[in-house]
Amino acid sequence: MDDEDDEELQRALADDIISASEDEGGSDDERKHCKLLEAISSLGGKKRKKLTERSEASIQVSEFTVNAEGEGDKIHLSDLIGTLDKTPSALIKTKKQLKNLQHNQSTLETPLTRKETEKIQREVAFEKTSKEVSRWQSVVLQNQKAEQLVFPLNQEPSGPKRIEQVVAGWKAQTPLEQEIFSLLRMNKQPLHDPVLTPTEEASLRAMSLEEAKIRRAELQKTRVLQSYYEAKAKRGKRIKSKKYHRIQKKVMRKEYLKQFDEMVKTDPAAALEELKKMELSRMKERMSLKHQNSGKWAKSKAIMAKYDDGARKAMQKQLEVNKDLTQKLVIPADEDEEDEEESAETLPDFVNDVEPILDQVNPWMRGKLSTEPMMEESNRLHPPVWPREVGKPGEGRDDQEEDEEQMEETEEESLLRGFEERRKLRQTEDVKVAPMTMEENDGKVIDIVCHNVASGLCRLAGPGLGQGESPALLEEGLVRVRTLEDVELLSQDISASDTALLTTRDLGTEETDTQSATQQADKKRKKMIDPNEVLTKEAKVIEMPLAPTAVEDVEDKEEQRVIIKEAFAGDDVISDFLKDKRKQEEAGRPKVIDLTLPGWGEWGGLGLQPSRSKRKRFRVKVAPPPPRQDQKLPNIIIAEKRDSSIAAHQVCQLPFPFENPIQFERTIRSPVGRTWNTQNTVQKITAPKVVTQLGAIIEPIAREDLIKDIRQAVTGPSINLESDQGPQKKRRSQQKKKLELLMV
Amino acid sequence: QHPVGEVTRKHMAVRNILPCYIFGGRIKVLSRNPDDYVRETKLDIQRVPRNYDPSLHPFEVPREYTRALNATKLERVFAKPFLASLDGHRDGVNCMAKHPKSLSTMLSGSCDGEVVWNLTKRECVRTLQAHEGFVRGMVVRFCGTSFFTVGDDKTIKQWKMETPSYGEEEEPLNTILGKSVFTSIDHHQKEGVFVTCGQQVDIWDEQRSSPIRSFSWGVDSFSCVRFNPVETELLASCASDRSIVLYDMREATPLKKVIMNMRSNTLCWNPMEAYNFTCSNEDYNLYTYDMRYLDKPFTVHMDHVSAVLDVDYSPTGKEFVSASFDKTIRIFPKDSGHSREVYHTKRMQHVISIKWSSDNKYILSASDEMNIRLWKANAAEKLGLLAPREKAAVNYSQKLKEKFQHHPQIRRISRHRHLPKSIYGQSKELRVMKEARRRKERNVRKHSKPGSMPVVTEKEKHVVTVVN
C-alpha cells in the first residue's frame, strides 16, 4: 500500500516539475499544485507532517519543514525539538547539545569569499605544478652541460639490429626451418627476442660495461704492480754483494720481529706458534756448533785475525749471530721497540738540522732538494752505501756497519757527540779522538773530507761527519755531501747508476749541477738568481735542537757567500740587469729630430757642415713621454712598447667565462687542427655541440626521457666525450714559451 | 740486408724515389716497408705518414688564427640565408602551422582564407576558403591527419589533411560555433584536446561542441595561448591586460599571472626545457621566464626596434627566432641578451608570424605583403648531404671560430651585419635614448640621499607585479 502511494507521489512530483519548467506563472498550474498537495496530504496520513501553506514569499525557506511565518518571526528552539517528540531515544542527548549551543555565545566565522578561496586554490595549484615541473631541472642542467647533444633525442641505435627485432612475427614455414627450430627448442636455446641464453643474460646483468671496465683496469694495475715487484725481486736476487744480502736479511728479520710483535697483540695463538718455531731454532742452534767459531773456516780466520782486521770482524760477527740465536726470545723484541722509539725520536732532529743549514747556505741547493722527488728517492736509496764510510767509527764496538739504527745506545751517542763537538771546534780531522776501536779506514775517510774542506766547497762536511754516528744525522750528512762535496767518499760502494749521478757532482760546481737537474729545477734556479734574493735576504731559519754555536753559523754563511761568489765569478747579474734597464730607458727617451738639410740656403758639399744657427733652427724637440712605469721599481723592467701591428689581432680584455689570463691563454695555445693532433683527437675536439640529423623531425623532449634520465642518474653518470687529453696537455707545456709573444 | 744483385720487386718500385748510395761497388738501398705507404685499393685515400713532433710544426697559434680568420671571412661570404619566397596569397599572411609528421608540409592562413604548401617544391598544394575574414590561428593535430582553424567568424573548424578527391566537396570535418571571436588555437601534444582563446581560455575536447573547461581571470581578451610541449597539461596565455597567465588543464583555476609594463603578443615554450618560455613583447623586447619564478624574467632579449609580433623556438631548444614589426627577423640564443643573426629583405614588410622548422634547418616567416619566406637557420650553412671530409672541415672551422671568437678582428668580421638604413637609424636612436635615461638615472641617484634610489636591474624593470 505504502509503496503504491510513494509511486503516485513521485509521478505527481515529476508532473509538477515538468509543468513548472514549462511555464511557471499559469493559474492552471496553481490549481494543479493545490490538488497535488491535497493528494499528498491525503496519502501520507499521519506519517507525513502537514506542510504549512505559504502564500507569500518568506525570508527564509527551510528544507526542514520549519519556517518562520511572516516577517520578524523567529524560529525557536522548541520548534526544532517539536519533531523529535516521536523519537525519545535521542532526545536527551540532543537537548543537552542544544542547551550547550544556547549557552555558547560565540558565532561561527563567515566562510571565505569566493575570491579568496580561489586565490588559495591557485596558490596550492601553482605550488603543485611548479614542483612537478622542477623534476626536469636535472635533465635541463645535464643537457646544458653536455659536450654534445644529438637530436632527435631518443634515436634508435644505428648499426646492425638483431634479426629477431627485424623480422617480428615471422614463423617457421619450410620443413627445414621447422626442423631447426625444433632442434633449438630441444636444446633450450632462445628462439625469439632474447638472443642470449638465460645464463648469458644473467652474467651480463651481473656486471655492467662500466663495472667491467673498472674491474679490468684494476686487474691491469695489479698485474703491473706484480710484475714490478717480481722484477725488483729478481734484481735483488742477482746482486752478488754479500753485504747487501746481509743487510737485507737483517731488515727482514727486523720486520719479521715487528710483525711478530703485532701478532702478539692481534693474534696471540699464531704468535705462540711462531714463538715455538723460534724456540726450536734456538734449540737447534744450541745443539749445533755452527756459529761458534769452531769450524774449519773459523779456525783459518782465527789464524788470520791477528793481522787481518776483516777476519777478526767476520769472526766477531759469527759469534754475534750465535749470541742472537741462542738468546731467549723475549729480549730481542724489547730491544727492537727501544730501537724504534729511538729512531722515532731522532728523526725530527734530522729534519730540523739539515734543511735549515742547506737553506741558509745555498739557495740553489734548497731549490733542487725541495723540488726534486728523484733526489729524495736517491737519498732513501743511499743509507746502505753511505753509513759504511762515515759510520765506521762505531764499527769497532759492534759489527753493525750499515744499520745505524741498531747502532745507537744513548751513552754512545753522547760520547760521540762530545767527540764531534771537539772536532768541530778544532776544525781538523782528529782521528784519534774517535772511539778507541777506530781504524785506519776511518782516518782515511776523514782525511778525504777535510781535503775537500780545503777546496772551499764543503763547510758543511764538518757537522755532517760529526753527526754521522747517530742515524738521523747520518742522513743529513749524506744529503749535504752529495750536493756540495766531492763524492769520492761515496763512490766506492755506489752502484753504477748512482756513481754516474754522483760523478757529475764530483766536479763540485753549480753549473754541472744545473745541467744534470731537470727543467723544473732549472726554472727554480733561474728564479733564485735574482741577486736581491740571493745576496741580501736572510733565509728562513728553522729551529734546530742540535744547533751549532752562533759563531759557526755566521762563518757558515760567509763561507757560503764566498762559494756563491766563486761560482758566479764570471757573470755579474746585477750590473747586467742595470745595464739592460738603462738601455731600455734610453730607447724610450724621445730623440731630438734633426731636420736640417745641407745645401739649402748655404753652400753644401763634402766636408761642409750646415751652420750651427741652421741646425738649431731645424732641430725639433719632442715632448718628454710620461714617466716610465718602472721608474721607482729598481728590480723590474716594464716594457712599454706595444706593437701596434700585432695589437689589432690581440685580445685586450679578458673574455667573460675566463677568470684569469692564464686560463684564456691556455685555451688559445692548444692547437686544434690535424697538423698537430691525431685524427681521433681532432674528431673529439672539433665535435659540434649540437648534432642534428638531416631530415629528421626533432620532437620535444618527452616524459619518458625524464624517467630514463633519472634512472641513469641513479646508476651512473654518462660518458664524457673528451675523456683523454693527455698528449695535448703535454704539448701545451712544451710550447708555452713559444707563443708568449703573440698572446700577450 | 739484401745481397748485391738481388733486387726485389719492392725495391724496383721505390728505387725511383729513394737515393742509392754506392760505396765501393756495393749498393745500399734505403728500404721501407711498402705496407706503410701503399694503399690497398685504388679507392683508398693516400696514406700520409705524419710526424706530430711539435718542433716540426711551429707557429701553431698564428697558423690556426689565420685559418680562423679565413673561415670567418668565408662564413660571411657564404652567408646567404634567403632561400625562397612562397607567393600566392592575396592578402597578408596572418598565421602559419608546422606539420608534426612531415617536414615538407606547411600551412598558412591569410587574412582571407588559407593555403597548404609543399616546401620542397615550393608550391601551393591546396587552397581552401576556411573562414570569412581573418584566419586567426591554425594548428595541426599531433597525428598530422587533420588540422584546426579559428577565424574572425567565431568558428572553430577541423579539416582533413588529405586533399579531397575529385568531385568531393571541400568541407570541414567539424565546425564549432562560438560566442565570440577566437584569436588563437593550440593542440595538445598527445590527446584529443585543444585550447582556444578569445574572451576567455577554453579547453575543448575534440568530440564535444562545448568547452570542457574555461578559464577567465578578470581579463576580457587573450591574444595567444600555447600548450607546453613537454609538461603537456600546462598552458600559458598572453592577455590584453599586459599579463601572461599560466594554467594547468587539470586544475579548476589558473595558476598565476605576471603583469608586465607592456602587452605580450605571443609566447612560446622551450621544447627541451619544461619550465622555460619566451614571450614577445610590445616594448621591442623578448623575455624568457622560468615559470616557477615569474617575478622577473631570467633573460631580456633586446635588439628589435619595434614591437615583436611572434616567437618560435628551435626544436633543439637552444635558440629561438622572433618576428618583429620592424620588418626583420632575429635569431637569439636562448640565454643571450642579444641576437646572433638578423634577417631582412628589401621587400619584406612587417613580419607577423614565424616558425622554425622541426628539423632545425629552416625558418619560415610570414609577412604583411602576402609572402611567406624560407630562410636558412644558419646563414652560411651548406645545405644537403656533406661528405665526411667536408663535414670534418666544417667542424674544424667552426671550432676555430669558436676558439678565436674573442679576437678583435675575427669578432668584428663575424659580427658584422648589414641593416637597412631605417632600422639602423632607429636602433641608434634607441641606443641614445637608453643611454640618456641611464645617465639621468645616474645623476639623480648621485644627487639624492644615498639609498633612496635603489638600483633596479633591467630584468626587474619590466615586471609590474605577479598575481596569485
PDB file of C-alpha atoms in Angstrom, chain B residues 95-100 106-109 114 131 135-150 156-161 184-189 193-196 206 225-227 355:
ATOM      1  CA  CYS B  95      49.351  32.664 -39.201  1.00  0.00           C
ATOM      2  CA  MET B  96      51.236  29.504 -40.024  1.00  0.00           C
ATOM      3  CA  ALA B  97      51.363  25.957 -38.774  1.00  0.00           C
ATOM      4  CA  LYS B  98      54.015  23.271 -38.918  1.00  0.00           C
ATOM      5  CA  HIS B  99      53.129  19.724 -39.804  1.00  0.00           C
ATOM      6  CA  PRO B 100      54.197  17.482 -36.935  1.00  0.00           C
ATOM      7  CA  MET B 106      53.341  23.737 -44.109  1.00  0.00           C
ATOM      8  CA  LEU B 107      50.065  25.550 -43.614  1.00  0.00           C
ATOM      9  CA  SER B 108      49.460  29.234 -43.795  1.00  0.00           C
ATOM     10  CA  GLY B 109      46.402  31.256 -43.035  1.00  0.00           C
ATOM     11  CA  GLU B 114      44.190  29.627 -46.147  1.00  0.00           C
ATOM     12  CA  HIS B 131      36.748  31.428 -42.760  1.00  0.00           C
ATOM     13  CA  VAL B 135      42.176  33.243 -40.182  1.00  0.00           C
ATOM     14  CA  ARG B 136      43.362  33.953 -36.673  1.00  0.00           C
ATOM     15  CA  GLY B 137      45.039  30.744 -35.805  1.00  0.00           C
ATOM     16  CA  MET B 138      45.684  27.271 -37.050  1.00  0.00           C
ATOM     17  CA  VAL B 139      47.176  24.123 -35.662  1.00  0.00           C
ATOM     18  CA  VAL B 140      47.778  20.626 -36.957  1.00  0.00           C
ATOM     19  CA  ARG B 141      46.632  17.734 -34.845  1.00  0.00           C
ATOM     20  CA  PHE B 142      49.516  15.799 -33.287  1.00  0.00           C
ATOM     21  CA  CYS B 143      48.937  12.848 -35.600  1.00  0.00           C
ATOM     22  CA  GLY B 144      49.062  15.014 -38.682  1.00  0.00           C
ATOM     23  CA  THR B 145      45.807  13.769 -40.174  1.00  0.00           C
ATOM     24  CA  SER B 146      43.729  16.864 -39.621  1.00  0.00           C
ATOM     25  CA  PHE B 147      44.062  20.471 -38.633  1.00  0.00           C
ATOM     26  CA  PHE B 148      42.064  23.094 -36.815  1.00  0.00           C
ATOM     27  CA  THR B 149      41.493  26.693 -37.728  1.00  0.00           C
ATOM     28  CA  VAL B 150      39.899  29.580 -35.932  1.00  0.00           C
ATOM     29  CA  ILE B 156      36.462  26.586 -34.980  1.00  0.00           C
ATOM     30  CA  LYS B 157      36.811  24.258 -37.928  1.00  0.00           C
ATOM     31  CA  GLN B 158      38.526  20.931 -38.221  1.00  0.00           C
ATOM     32  CA  TRP B 159      39.797  19.919 -41.635  1.00  0.00           C
ATOM     33  CA  LYS B 160      41.219  16.798 -43.123  1.00  0.00           C
ATOM     34  CA  MET B 161      44.847  16.999 -44.144  1.00  0.00           C
ATOM     35  CA  SER B 184      44.448  31.668 -31.162  1.00  0.00           C
ATOM     36  CA  ILE B 185      44.363  27.912 -31.051  1.00  0.00           C
ATOM     37  CA  ASP B 186      46.746  25.211 -29.927  1.00  0.00           C
ATOM     38  CA  HIS B 187      46.507  21.460 -29.733  1.00  0.00           C
ATOM     39  CA  HIS B 188      47.537  19.073 -27.013  1.00  0.00           C
ATOM     40  CA  GLN B 189      50.695  17.093 -27.697  1.00  0.00           C
ATOM     41  CA  VAL B 193      42.212  18.157 -26.615  1.00  0.00           C
ATOM     42  CA  PHE B 194      42.729  21.626 -27.915  1.00  0.00           C
ATOM     43  CA  VAL B 195      42.640  25.071 -26.463  1.00  0.00           C
ATOM     44  CA  THR B 196      41.377  28.346 -27.879  1.00  0.00           C
ATOM     45  CA  GLU B 206      37.558  17.132 -29.952  1.00  0.00           C
ATOM     46  CA  VAL B 225      47.546  30.551 -25.879  1.00  0.00           C
ATOM     47  CA  ARG B 226      50.079  27.745 -26.031  1.00  0.00           C
ATOM     48  CA  PHE B 227      50.319  24.260 -24.643  1.00  0.00           C
ATOM     49  CA  LYS B 355      58.137  29.265 -37.460  1.00  0.00           C
TER      50      LYS B 355
END
